[in-house]
Amino acid sequence: MQDNQSLAFQYTLDDYRRQLIIDGYSSDTIQRHHKVLKHLEIFLLQRGIDLNTQFSMKIIEEFKSECPVRRTSSVINGLIRHLSGKKVTSSRLKQNQLPNLYEEYIGQYTISHRVHERTIQNMRFVLGEFYRFLNQSEILETDLTIIHIDSFLSTSTAGLASETVRKRRSVLRGFLRYLYSIRGILKKDLASLMIAAPVFCRNNPPRFLRRDELQQVFQYPLTDGSDMLSQALLYLAYCTGLRPSEISRIRLDDILFTENRIIIPVRKGRNPVEFPLPDKAIQTIADYVIQARPKSNLRELFLNTCTPYEPLTAQQVSRRISERLRKVHPTATAYWLRHSYAQSLLESGASIFEIKEMLGHDDIKTTSRYLHIHTSWMRKVLFDETF
């Protein structure tokens, strides 16, 4: 029986190695994977672990700490992704499964928001903590109150950075909306009661690029496919004001090339929108798709420029845009283009309500922080400048 198990597991590992070759990995990388996977097989057999049954992530972490080969974690993570893609992860690597109620929410969120795997992992972590808190406190989801929510947040976010706390609150708020609006488990909309403490002195002037700086950004020479990718990201961010997270989720089907339009099915504010795209933006995106986008069956528009050709994450989109902007302004970030977009809308005569919808904001107070002064109007009045 042990020999049969070893043969079955060996077949799985061989299948993974073949996939590495197909994906274009170097021979050195494949050889490193081979060494780690061989150690993994021996490690499991020596401990008498049935290779045809589930084994926990605790075992995997123990193996990582003992394996002598460098960068063991990247190999194991790659194996997990491979098995997950073949829908056999549950039979090989047992992840921390949550109760059906939580898993159903995560599944629905994954389909409707088309988010990256890391976002789902973070969501699973936060909801796992929340479930354990309720379980230890012997609280049922049907009996939840805002006092329970506040108690959980105060204990689970102590000492964390403000941005981390904000993200955790966002995950929990979404789950509570699901319990109230979709499942009808909660009698009250607790999500609407989760109001963060006020933050003062936050109305700093928006940071955006001047017209001459924008011209320099878009005139950057394109020497390879990586430059073409960055150029397409820049045009899309400037012409639509989309967040990096929204750009990372765009699919090929969302760009209507013949109609010069882009469709954003799901936004942060849950308000789908269509944007017109200038000819130059359409041409830049088309050039990237034809000349620089790796050949892949994936439908996401923007992919990594090296193997494995996976969709860009929001962080990668932000980093690429920021790197290009900093060639012109040393402190610029990707959100400067979003501010520039909002400022352009204001100067073109759009109302703050129209700008709110274009930016995908839930609260008009958020939009007001983007728009402090009408730059062109002010300069025209003070300096008699025309544009």
Tab-separated table of C-alpha atoms in Angstrom:
chain	number	residue	atom	x	y	z
A	1	MET	CA	0.000	0.000	0.000
A	2	GLN	CA	2.829	2.372	0.894
A	3	ASP	CA	4.454	1.780	-2.482
A	4	ASN	CA	1.175	2.512	-4.283
A	5	GLN	CA	0.774	5.733	-2.319
A	6	SER	CA	4.328	6.764	-3.198
A	7	LEU	CA	3.719	6.071	-6.881
A	8	ALA	CA	0.490	8.112	-6.860
A	9	PHE	CA	2.186	11.017	-5.131
A	10	GLN	CA	5.172	10.743	-7.470
A	11	TYR	CA	2.791	11.073	-10.412
A	12	THR	CA	1.396	14.272	-8.902
A	13	LEU	CA	4.887	15.695	-8.480
A	14	ASP	CA	5.867	14.713	-12.022
A	15	ASP	CA	2.769	16.457	-13.319
A	16	TYR	CA	3.849	19.607	-11.483
A	17	ARG	CA	7.370	19.394	-12.934
A	18	ARG	CA	5.951	19.087	-16.459
A	19	GLN	CA	3.871	22.195	-15.837
A	20	LEU	CA	7.018	24.097	-14.816
A	21	ILE	CA	8.587	23.204	-18.159
A	22	ILE	CA	5.459	24.297	-20.034
A	23	ASP	CA	5.463	27.618	-18.142
A	24	GLY	CA	9.034	28.273	-19.297
A	25	TYR	CA	10.939	28.061	-16.012
A	26	SER	CA	14.726	27.807	-16.233
A	27	SER	CA	16.498	24.493	-15.761
A	28	ASP	CA	18.054	25.707	-12.478
A	29	THR	CA	14.622	26.554	-11.068
A	30	ILE	CA	13.205	23.200	-12.145
A	31	GLN	CA	16.159	21.412	-10.553
A	32	ARG	CA	15.581	23.281	-7.271
A	33	HIS	CA	11.917	22.297	-7.351
A	34	HIS	CA	12.923	18.674	-7.965
A	35	LYS	CA	15.176	18.660	-4.865
A	36	VAL	CA	12.546	20.192	-2.604
A	37	LEU	CA	9.775	17.887	-3.804
A	38	LYS	CA	11.992	14.835	-3.303
A	39	HIS	CA	12.657	15.953	0.274
A	40	LEU	CA	8.908	16.465	0.756
A	41	GLU	CA	8.110	12.929	-0.385
A	42	ILE	CA	10.711	11.412	1.946
A	43	PHE	CA	9.585	13.677	4.810
A	44	LEU	CA	5.975	12.485	4.551
A	45	LEU	CA	6.831	8.814	4.138
A	46	GLN	CA	9.191	8.836	7.147
A	47	ARG	CA	6.393	10.194	9.324
A	48	GLY	CA	3.934	7.584	8.088
A	49	ILE	CA	1.577	10.163	6.603
A	50	ASP	CA	-0.921	8.674	4.167
A	51	LEU	CA	-0.186	10.415	0.865
A	52	ASN	CA	-3.733	9.793	-0.373
A	53	THR	CA	-5.349	11.618	2.531
A	54	GLN	CA	-5.327	15.182	3.743
A	55	PHE	CA	-2.382	16.548	5.664
A	56	SER	CA	-2.457	19.875	7.443
A	57	MET	CA	-0.593	23.091	6.758
A	58	LYS	CA	1.102	22.568	10.119
A	59	ILE	CA	2.931	19.598	8.588
A	60	ILE	CA	3.909	21.750	5.610
A	61	GLU	CA	5.303	24.469	7.893
A	62	GLU	CA	7.303	21.837	9.779
A	63	PHE	CA	8.725	20.563	6.492
A	64	LYS	CA	9.709	24.089	5.426
A	65	SER	CA	11.684	24.567	8.615
A	66	GLU	CA	13.576	21.288	8.142
A	67	CYS	CA	14.201	21.222	4.383
A	68	PRO	CA	17.866	22.097	3.643
A	69	VAL	CA	17.200	23.461	0.135
A	70	ARG	CA	17.062	27.248	-0.357
A	71	ARG	CA	13.750	28.996	-0.983
A	72	THR	CA	11.659	26.000	0.027
A	73	SER	CA	8.590	28.163	0.628
A	74	SER	CA	8.361	29.335	-2.996
A	75	VAL	CA	8.442	25.715	-4.209
A	76	ILE	CA	5.731	24.567	-1.803
A	77	ASN	CA	3.579	27.596	-2.562
A	78	GLY	CA	3.923	26.842	-6.260
A	79	LEU	CA	2.850	23.249	-5.668
A	80	ILE	CA	-0.195	24.430	-3.716
A	81	ARG	CA	-1.189	26.788	-6.542
A	82	HIS	CA	-0.749	23.963	-9.058
A	83	LEU	CA	-2.913	21.566	-7.079
A	84	SER	CA	-5.475	24.290	-6.474
A	85	GLY	CA	-5.677	24.943	-10.220
A	86	LYS	CA	-6.417	21.259	-10.767
A	87	LYS	CA	-9.030	21.324	-7.981
A	88	VAL	CA	-7.271	18.668	-5.943
A	89	THR	CA	-5.890	20.884	-3.197
A	90	SER	CA	-8.476	19.690	-0.709
A	91	SER	CA	-7.310	16.110	-1.128
A	92	ARG	CA	-3.629	16.929	-0.716
A	93	LEU	CA	-3.127	20.098	1.298
A	94	LYS	CA	-5.842	20.727	3.830
A	95	GLN	CA	-6.464	24.431	4.217
A	96	ASN	CA	-8.221	25.935	7.215
A	97	GLN	CA	-11.818	25.455	6.147
A	98	LEU	CA	-14.417	27.704	7.750
A	99	PRO	CA	-18.084	26.827	8.388
A	100	ASN	CA	-20.330	26.771	5.324
A	101	LEU	CA	-21.766	30.212	6.043
A	102	TYR	CA	-18.305	31.789	5.816
A	103	GLU	CA	-17.190	29.695	2.855
A	104	GLU	CA	-20.332	30.615	0.916
A	105	TYR	CA	-19.678	34.313	1.493
A	106	ILE	CA	-16.035	33.987	0.418
A	107	GLY	CA	-17.077	32.066	-2.692
A	108	GLN	CA	-19.713	34.630	-3.643
A	109	TYR	CA	-17.289	37.501	-3.043
A	110	THR	CA	-14.604	35.828	-5.159
A	111	ILE	CA	-16.953	35.437	-8.126
A	112	SER	CA	-18.573	38.884	-7.934
A	113	HIS	CA	-15.418	40.916	-7.260
A	114	ARG	CA	-12.826	38.940	-9.270
A	115	VAL	CA	-10.176	39.723	-6.677
A	116	HIS	CA	-6.643	38.402	-6.420
A	117	GLU	CA	-5.876	35.265	-4.422
A	118	ARG	CA	-3.993	37.283	-1.784
A	119	THR	CA	-7.097	39.334	-1.071
A	120	ILE	CA	-9.088	36.157	-0.496
A	121	GLN	CA	-6.370	34.797	1.781
A	122	ASN	CA	-6.508	37.970	3.870
A	123	MET	CA	-10.314	37.761	3.984
A	124	ARG	CA	-10.143	34.132	5.095
A	125	PHE	CA	-7.675	35.051	7.842
A	126	VAL	CA	-9.850	37.868	9.229
A	127	LEU	CA	-13.066	35.849	9.064
A	128	GLY	CA	-11.273	32.902	10.661
A	129	GLU	CA	-10.301	35.094	13.611
A	130	PHE	CA	-13.870	36.367	13.841
A	131	TYR	CA	-15.295	32.839	13.813
A	132	ARG	CA	-12.917	31.705	16.558
A	133	PHE	CA	-13.834	34.778	18.620
A	134	LEU	CA	-17.546	33.938	18.358
A	135	ASN	CA	-16.915	30.269	19.059
A	136	GLN	CA	-14.834	30.956	22.178
A	137	SER	CA	-17.388	33.504	23.413
A	138	GLU	CA	-20.256	31.091	22.630
A	139	ILE	CA	-21.987	33.691	20.457
A	140	LEU	CA	-24.169	32.665	17.518
A	141	GLU	CA	-24.217	34.747	14.324
A	142	THR	CA	-27.964	35.292	14.830
A	143	ASP	CA	-27.297	36.899	18.224
A	144	LEU	CA	-24.631	39.339	17.057
A	145	THR	CA	-24.759	42.923	18.314
A	146	ILE	CA	-22.564	45.939	17.675
A	147	ILE	CA	-21.110	45.411	21.163
A	148	HIS	CA	-19.769	42.028	20.063
A	149	ILE	CA	-18.301	43.591	16.921
A	150	ASP	CA	-16.587	46.352	18.894
A	151	SER	CA	-15.216	43.804	21.359
A	152	PHE	CA	-13.757	41.687	18.569
A	153	LEU	CA	-12.161	44.655	16.801
A	154	SER	CA	-10.661	46.077	19.973
A	155	THR	CA	-8.937	42.794	20.809
A	156	SER	CA	-7.938	41.697	17.295
A	157	THR	CA	-6.562	45.032	16.041
A	158	ALA	CA	-4.645	46.171	19.116
A	159	GLY	CA	-1.214	47.443	18.115
A	160	LEU	CA	-1.819	47.124	14.367
A	161	ALA	CA	-1.158	49.878	11.829
A	162	SER	CA	-4.123	52.091	10.958
A	163	GLU	CA	-4.189	50.839	7.348
A	164	THR	CA	-4.299	47.214	8.517
A	165	VAL	CA	-7.123	48.045	10.910
A	166	ARG	CA	-9.033	49.747	8.089
A	167	LYS	CA	-8.711	46.668	5.854
A	168	ARG	CA	-9.875	44.339	8.615
A	169	ARG	CA	-12.893	46.520	9.310
A	170	SER	CA	-13.695	46.478	5.597
A	171	VAL	CA	-13.645	42.658	5.483
A	172	LEU	CA	-15.883	42.378	8.525
A	173	ARG	CA	-18.255	45.073	7.250
A	174	GLY	CA	-18.726	43.179	3.976
A	175	PHE	CA	-19.485	39.937	5.819
A	176	LEU	CA	-22.038	41.667	8.046
A	177	ARG	CA	-23.754	43.130	4.970
A	178	TYR	CA	-23.962	39.607	3.584
A	179	LEU	CA	-25.514	38.280	6.797
A	180	TYR	CA	-28.099	41.065	6.796
A	181	SER	CA	-28.943	41.707	3.142
A	182	ILE	CA	-28.391	38.335	1.471
A	183	ARG	CA	-28.903	35.691	4.138
A	184	GLY	CA	-31.307	37.561	6.436
A	185	ILE	CA	-29.526	36.164	9.493
A	186	LEU	CA	-29.084	39.523	11.226
A	187	LYS	CA	-32.092	41.534	12.307
A	188	LYS	CA	-30.154	44.811	12.132
A	189	ASP	CA	-27.686	46.171	9.601
A	190	LEU	CA	-24.643	46.108	11.873
A	191	ALA	CA	-22.353	47.087	9.008
A	192	SER	CA	-23.857	50.582	8.940
A	193	LEU	CA	-23.104	50.935	12.660
A	194	MET	CA	-19.389	50.246	12.195
A	195	ILE	CA	-18.249	53.855	12.155
A	196	ALA	CA	-14.531	54.450	12.510
A	197	ALA	CA	-13.218	57.066	14.897
A	198	PRO	CA	-12.921	60.509	13.269
A	199	VAL	CA	-9.516	61.436	11.897
A	200	PHE	CA	-8.726	65.124	12.034
A	201	CYS	CA	-6.337	67.228	9.960
A	202	ARG	CA	-6.779	64.924	6.981
A	203	ASN	CA	-7.792	67.542	4.425
A	204	ASN	CA	-4.377	68.069	2.911
A	205	PRO	CA	-4.317	69.603	-0.577
A	206	PRO	CA	-4.584	66.930	-3.283
A	207	ARG	CA	-1.354	66.055	-5.002
A	208	PHE	CA	-1.508	65.947	-8.756
A	209	LEU	CA	0.790	66.432	-11.721
A	210	ARG	CA	1.002	69.662	-13.703
A	211	ARG	CA	0.397	69.591	-17.430
A	212	ASP	CA	4.092	69.763	-18.323
A	213	GLU	CA	4.832	66.901	-15.897
A	214	LEU	CA	2.093	64.781	-17.437
A	215	GLN	CA	3.553	65.371	-20.895
A	216	GLN	CA	6.949	64.164	-19.680
A	217	VAL	CA	5.407	61.030	-18.155
A	218	PHE	CA	3.703	59.980	-21.381
A	219	GLN	CA	6.691	60.819	-23.572
A	220	TYR	CA	8.886	58.246	-21.849
A	221	PRO	CA	10.577	56.019	-24.496
A	222	LEU	CA	9.279	52.472	-24.902
A	223	THR	CA	12.165	50.025	-25.202
A	224	ASP	CA	10.526	46.690	-24.379
A	225	GLY	CA	7.322	44.923	-23.414
A	226	SER	CA	7.640	46.006	-19.793
A	227	ASP	CA	7.611	49.669	-20.863
A	228	MET	CA	4.559	49.046	-23.047
A	229	LEU	CA	2.764	47.488	-20.083
A	230	SER	CA	3.559	50.490	-17.869
A	231	GLN	CA	2.454	52.879	-20.616
A	232	ALA	CA	-0.919	51.129	-20.946
A	233	LEU	CA	-1.399	51.261	-17.170
A	234	LEU	CA	-0.589	54.977	-17.141
A	235	TYR	CA	-3.061	55.884	-19.884
A	236	LEU	CA	-5.804	53.809	-18.279
A	237	ALA	CA	-5.231	55.332	-14.830
A	238	TYR	CA	-5.123	58.903	-16.126
A	239	CYS	CA	-8.070	58.633	-18.523
A	240	THR	CA	-10.423	56.887	-16.083
A	241	GLY	CA	-9.228	57.684	-12.567
A	242	LEU	CA	-9.477	53.997	-11.668
A	243	ARG	CA	-7.842	52.672	-8.525
A	244	PRO	CA	-4.911	50.231	-8.929
A	245	SER	CA	-7.128	47.471	-7.494
A	246	GLU	CA	-9.775	48.163	-10.146
A	247	ILE	CA	-7.196	48.221	-12.947
A	248	SER	CA	-5.782	44.861	-11.832
A	249	ARG	CA	-9.230	43.253	-12.259
A	250	ILE	CA	-9.867	44.471	-15.817
A	251	ARG	CA	-10.360	41.661	-18.326
A	252	LEU	CA	-9.935	41.583	-22.082
A	253	ASP	CA	-13.710	41.467	-22.498
A	254	ASP	CA	-14.084	44.754	-20.605
A	255	ILE	CA	-12.304	46.780	-23.326
A	256	LEU	CA	-14.563	47.621	-26.287
A	257	PHE	CA	-11.870	48.586	-28.775
A	258	THR	CA	-14.178	49.455	-31.674
A	259	GLU	CA	-16.379	51.643	-29.479
A	260	ASN	CA	-13.565	53.348	-27.518
A	261	ARG	CA	-15.116	52.322	-24.219
A	262	ILE	CA	-14.237	50.356	-21.102
A	263	ILE	CA	-16.721	48.647	-18.794
A	264	ILE	CA	-16.007	48.332	-15.069
A	265	PRO	CA	-18.537	45.722	-13.839
A	266	VAL	CA	-17.688	45.979	-10.132
A	267	ARG	CA	-16.289	48.986	-8.331
A	268	LYS	CA	-15.433	49.649	-4.719
A	269	GLY	CA	-18.698	51.510	-4.343
A	270	ARG	CA	-20.650	48.704	-6.101
A	271	ASN	CA	-21.669	51.084	-8.875
A	272	PRO	CA	-20.823	49.650	-12.329
A	273	VAL	CA	-19.704	52.284	-14.805
A	274	GLU	CA	-18.607	52.723	-18.404
A	275	PHE	CA	-15.850	55.122	-19.423
A	276	PRO	CA	-15.069	56.546	-22.842
A	277	LEU	CA	-11.428	56.119	-23.784
A	278	PRO	CA	-9.459	58.506	-26.043
A	279	ASP	CA	-8.004	57.129	-29.257
A	280	LYS	CA	-4.487	57.330	-27.841
A	281	ALA	CA	-5.436	55.264	-24.789
A	282	ILE	CA	-7.158	52.632	-26.938
A	283	GLN	CA	-4.146	52.487	-29.263
A	284	THR	CA	-1.711	52.129	-26.350
A	285	ILE	CA	-3.715	49.286	-24.809
A	286	ALA	CA	-4.065	47.569	-28.191
A	287	ASP	CA	-0.297	47.846	-28.777
A	288	TYR	CA	0.323	46.201	-25.422
A	289	VAL	CA	-2.120	43.358	-26.119
A	290	ILE	CA	-0.711	42.662	-29.588
A	291	GLN	CA	3.005	43.190	-29.006
A	292	ALA	CA	3.759	42.748	-25.300
A	293	ARG	CA	1.067	40.729	-23.526
A	294	PRO	CA	2.256	37.138	-22.921
A	295	LYS	CA	0.343	34.411	-24.704
A	296	SER	CA	-2.033	33.031	-22.109
A	297	ASN	CA	-5.510	31.572	-21.712
A	298	LEU	CA	-6.120	33.963	-18.830
A	299	ARG	CA	-8.701	36.654	-19.550
A	300	GLU	CA	-7.196	39.295	-17.266
A	301	LEU	CA	-5.858	42.167	-19.348
A	302	PHE	CA	-2.594	42.848	-17.540
A	303	LEU	CA	-0.187	39.976	-16.869
A	304	ASN	CA	3.308	39.683	-15.431
A	305	THR	CA	6.112	40.029	-17.958
A	306	CYS	CA	7.927	36.918	-16.688
A	307	THR	CA	6.908	33.371	-15.865
A	308	PRO	CA	4.578	32.365	-14.431
A	309	TYR	CA	2.366	34.758	-16.409
A	310	GLU	CA	-0.110	35.592	-13.677
A	311	PRO	CA	-2.449	38.618	-13.471
A	312	LEU	CA	-0.915	41.745	-11.996
A	313	THR	CA	-1.902	42.426	-8.414
A	314	ALA	CA	-3.081	45.848	-7.251
A	315	GLN	CA	0.304	46.334	-5.580
A	316	GLN	CA	2.153	45.588	-8.823
A	317	VAL	CA	-0.051	48.000	-10.773
A	318	SER	CA	0.570	50.709	-8.183
A	319	ARG	CA	4.311	50.087	-8.168
A	320	ARG	CA	4.646	50.236	-11.955
A	321	ILE	CA	2.705	53.494	-12.207
A	322	SER	CA	4.588	55.040	-9.284
A	323	GLU	CA	7.973	54.118	-10.757
A	324	ARG	CA	7.145	55.932	-13.988
A	325	LEU	CA	5.742	58.999	-12.221
A	326	ARG	CA	8.817	59.307	-10.021
A	327	LYS	CA	10.981	59.846	-13.054
A	328	VAL	CA	9.210	63.203	-13.209
A	329	HIS	CA	8.355	63.859	-9.566
A	330	PRO	CA	10.355	62.076	-6.827
A	331	THR	CA	7.474	61.709	-4.337
A	332	ALA	CA	4.642	60.866	-6.735
A	333	THR	CA	2.430	57.812	-6.207
A	334	ALA	CA	-0.121	56.060	-8.396
A	335	TYR	CA	-2.939	57.947	-6.686
A	336	TRP	CA	-1.570	61.229	-8.040
A	337	LEU	CA	-3.041	60.240	-11.411
A	338	ARG	CA	-6.398	59.682	-9.752
A	339	HIS	CA	-6.167	63.148	-8.206
A	340	SER	CA	-5.141	64.580	-11.580
A	341	TYR	CA	-8.187	62.935	-13.170
A	342	ALA	CA	-10.491	64.444	-10.540
A	343	GLN	CA	-8.909	67.858	-10.987
A	344	SER	CA	-9.369	67.656	-14.766
A	345	LEU	CA	-13.058	66.832	-14.293
A	346	LEU	CA	-13.470	69.839	-12.015
A	347	GLU	CA	-11.760	72.165	-14.478
A	348	SER	CA	-13.926	70.859	-17.322
A	349	GLY	CA	-17.051	71.979	-15.468
A	350	ALA	CA	-18.212	68.717	-13.871
A	351	SER	CA	-20.161	69.019	-10.629
A	352	ILE	CA	-18.901	67.413	-7.440
A	353	PHE	CA	-21.787	64.913	-7.652
A	354	GLU	CA	-20.703	63.862	-11.156
A	355	ILE	CA	-17.094	63.588	-10.006
A	356	LYS	CA	-18.220	61.436	-7.051
A	357	GLU	CA	-19.837	58.959	-9.443
A	358	MET	CA	-16.867	58.918	-11.828
A	359	LEU	CA	-14.452	58.235	-8.969
A	360	GLY	CA	-16.679	55.521	-7.493
A	361	HIS	CA	-16.959	57.098	-4.058
A	362	ASP	CA	-19.653	56.085	-1.576
A	363	ASP	CA	-19.462	59.353	0.360
A	364	ILE	CA	-19.287	62.813	-1.169
A	365	LYS	CA	-17.041	63.871	1.741
A	366	THR	CA	-14.380	61.605	0.263
A	367	THR	CA	-14.720	63.358	-3.098
A	368	SER	CA	-14.419	66.774	-1.462
A	369	ARG	CA	-10.947	65.876	-0.207
A	370	TYR	CA	-9.819	65.475	-3.817
A	371	LEU	CA	-11.035	68.932	-4.864
A	372	HIS	CA	-9.842	71.919	-2.927
A	373	ILE	CA	-9.263	74.567	-5.592
A	374	HIS	CA	-10.123	75.082	-9.227
A	375	THR	CA	-6.533	75.458	-10.394
A	376	SER	CA	-7.048	76.757	-13.932
A	377	TRP	CA	-9.793	79.176	-12.894
A	378	MET	CA	-7.642	80.573	-10.081
A	379	ARG	CA	-4.615	81.073	-12.335
A	380	LYS	CA	-6.745	82.665	-15.025
A	381	VAL	CA	-8.163	85.202	-12.563
A	382	LEU	CA	-4.893	85.969	-10.793
A	383	PHE	CA	-2.423	85.821	-13.653
A	384	ASP	CA	-4.642	86.293	-16.709
A	385	GLU	CA	-3.419	82.959	-18.076
A	386	THR	CA	-5.353	81.111	-20.757
A	387	PHE	CA	-5.375	77.392	-21.461
